mmCIF file of C-alpha atoms in Angstrom:
data_model
loop_
_atom_site.group_PDB
_atom_site.id
_atom_site.type_symbol
_atom_site.label_atom_id
_atom_site.label_comp_id
_atom_site.label_asym_id
_atom_site.label_seq_id
_atom_site.Cartn_x
_atom_site.Cartn_y
_atom_site.Cartn_z
ATOM 1 C CA MET A 1 27.994 122.662 78.249
ATOM 2 C CA LYS A 2 27.549 120.580 81.380
ATOM 3 C CA GLU A 3 30.270 120.813 84.007
ATOM 4 C CA LYS A 4 32.579 117.793 84.259
ATOM 5 C CA THR A 5 33.951 116.601 87.582
ATOM 6 C CA VAL A 6 36.478 113.902 88.487
ATOM 7 C CA ILE A 7 36.379 112.655 92.087
ATOM 8 C CA ILE A 8 39.269 110.474 93.265
ATOM 9 C CA GLU A 9 39.119 108.813 96.688
ATOM 10 C CA ILE A 10 41.938 106.871 98.334
ATOM 11 C CA ASP A 11 41.079 104.821 101.419
ATOM 12 C CA GLU A 12 43.341 103.838 104.325
ATOM 13 C CA GLN A 13 44.434 100.639 102.549
ATOM 14 C CA GLY A 14 45.475 102.549 99.425
ATOM 15 C CA ASN A 15 42.477 101.457 97.343
ATOM 16 C CA THR A 16 41.409 104.118 94.885
ATOM 17 C CA THR A 17 38.018 104.894 93.373
ATOM 18 C CA ILE A 18 37.357 107.305 90.533
ATOM 19 C CA ASP A 19 33.932 108.845 90.018
ATOM 20 C CA LEU A 20 33.362 110.729 86.779
ATOM 21 C CA GLU A 21 30.439 113.142 86.619
ATOM 22 C CA GLY A 22 29.245 114.946 83.511
ATOM 23 C CA PHE A 23 30.986 112.615 81.054
ATOM 24 C CA ARG A 24 29.013 110.647 78.481
ATOM 25 C CA GLY A 25 29.643 107.666 76.259
ATOM 26 C CA LYS A 26 33.154 106.850 75.110
ATOM 27 C CA GLY A 27 34.505 110.068 76.633
ATOM 28 C CA CYS A 28 33.928 108.624 80.086
ATOM 29 C CA ALA A 29 35.977 105.495 79.332
ATOM 30 C CA ASP A 30 38.755 107.579 77.780
ATOM 31 C CA VAL A 31 39.080 109.779 80.875
ATOM 32 C CA ALA A 32 38.995 106.789 83.238
ATOM 33 C CA LYS A 33 41.723 105.055 81.223
ATOM 34 C CA ALA A 34 43.903 108.176 81.368
ATOM 35 C CA PHE A 35 43.711 108.211 85.175
ATOM 36 C CA GLN A 36 44.187 104.446 85.369
ATOM 37 C CA ALA A 37 47.467 104.403 83.407
ATOM 38 C CA SER A 38 49.061 100.987 84.009
ATOM 39 C CA ASP A 39 47.316 100.278 87.332
ATOM 40 C CA HIS A 40 45.263 97.104 87.757
ATOM 41 C CA VAL A 41 41.467 97.566 87.860
ATOM 42 C CA LYS A 42 39.501 95.285 90.209
ATOM 43 C CA SER A 43 36.012 96.316 89.114
ATOM 44 C CA VAL A 44 34.225 98.765 86.856
ATOM 45 C CA ARG A 45 30.690 100.040 87.363
ATOM 46 C CA HIS A 46 29.133 102.048 84.577
ATOM 47 C CA LYS A 47 26.641 104.806 85.272
ATOM 48 C CA PRO A 48 23.695 105.164 82.868
ATOM 49 C CA GLU A 49 25.435 108.189 81.292
ATOM 50 C CA SER A 50 28.225 105.967 80.008
ATOM 51 C CA TYR A 51 25.770 104.358 77.581
ATOM 52 C CA ILE A 52 24.649 107.685 76.093
ATOM 53 C CA GLN A 53 26.409 108.626 72.896
ATOM 54 C CA ASP A 54 27.430 112.196 72.207
ATOM 55 C CA ASN A 55 24.901 114.067 70.022
ATOM 56 C CA ALA A 56 27.535 114.773 67.354
ATOM 57 C CA VAL A 57 28.230 111.046 67.025
ATOM 58 C CA ASN A 58 24.496 110.305 66.825
ATOM 59 C CA ARG A 59 24.008 112.903 64.088
ATOM 60 C CA GLN A 60 26.950 111.577 62.106
ATOM 61 C CA GLN A 61 25.617 108.010 62.271
ATOM 62 C CA GLN A 62 22.152 109.118 61.204
ATOM 63 C CA GLN A 63 23.571 110.933 58.149
ATOM 64 C CA SER A 64 25.518 107.828 57.000
#
């Protein structure tokens, strides 16, 4: 299984960025939301990996 990494950066003004590496599909959004909690989000940029569905989900959809 591919290693998963969460990188959190806080600048001098207190702005925070979260970079998720190794996450795919809905799992990426779930992890980001967990770190976000009730904080306000100014912008979201999706990496190409966020559009890739997990293989198990793909297989399940194909069998339906």
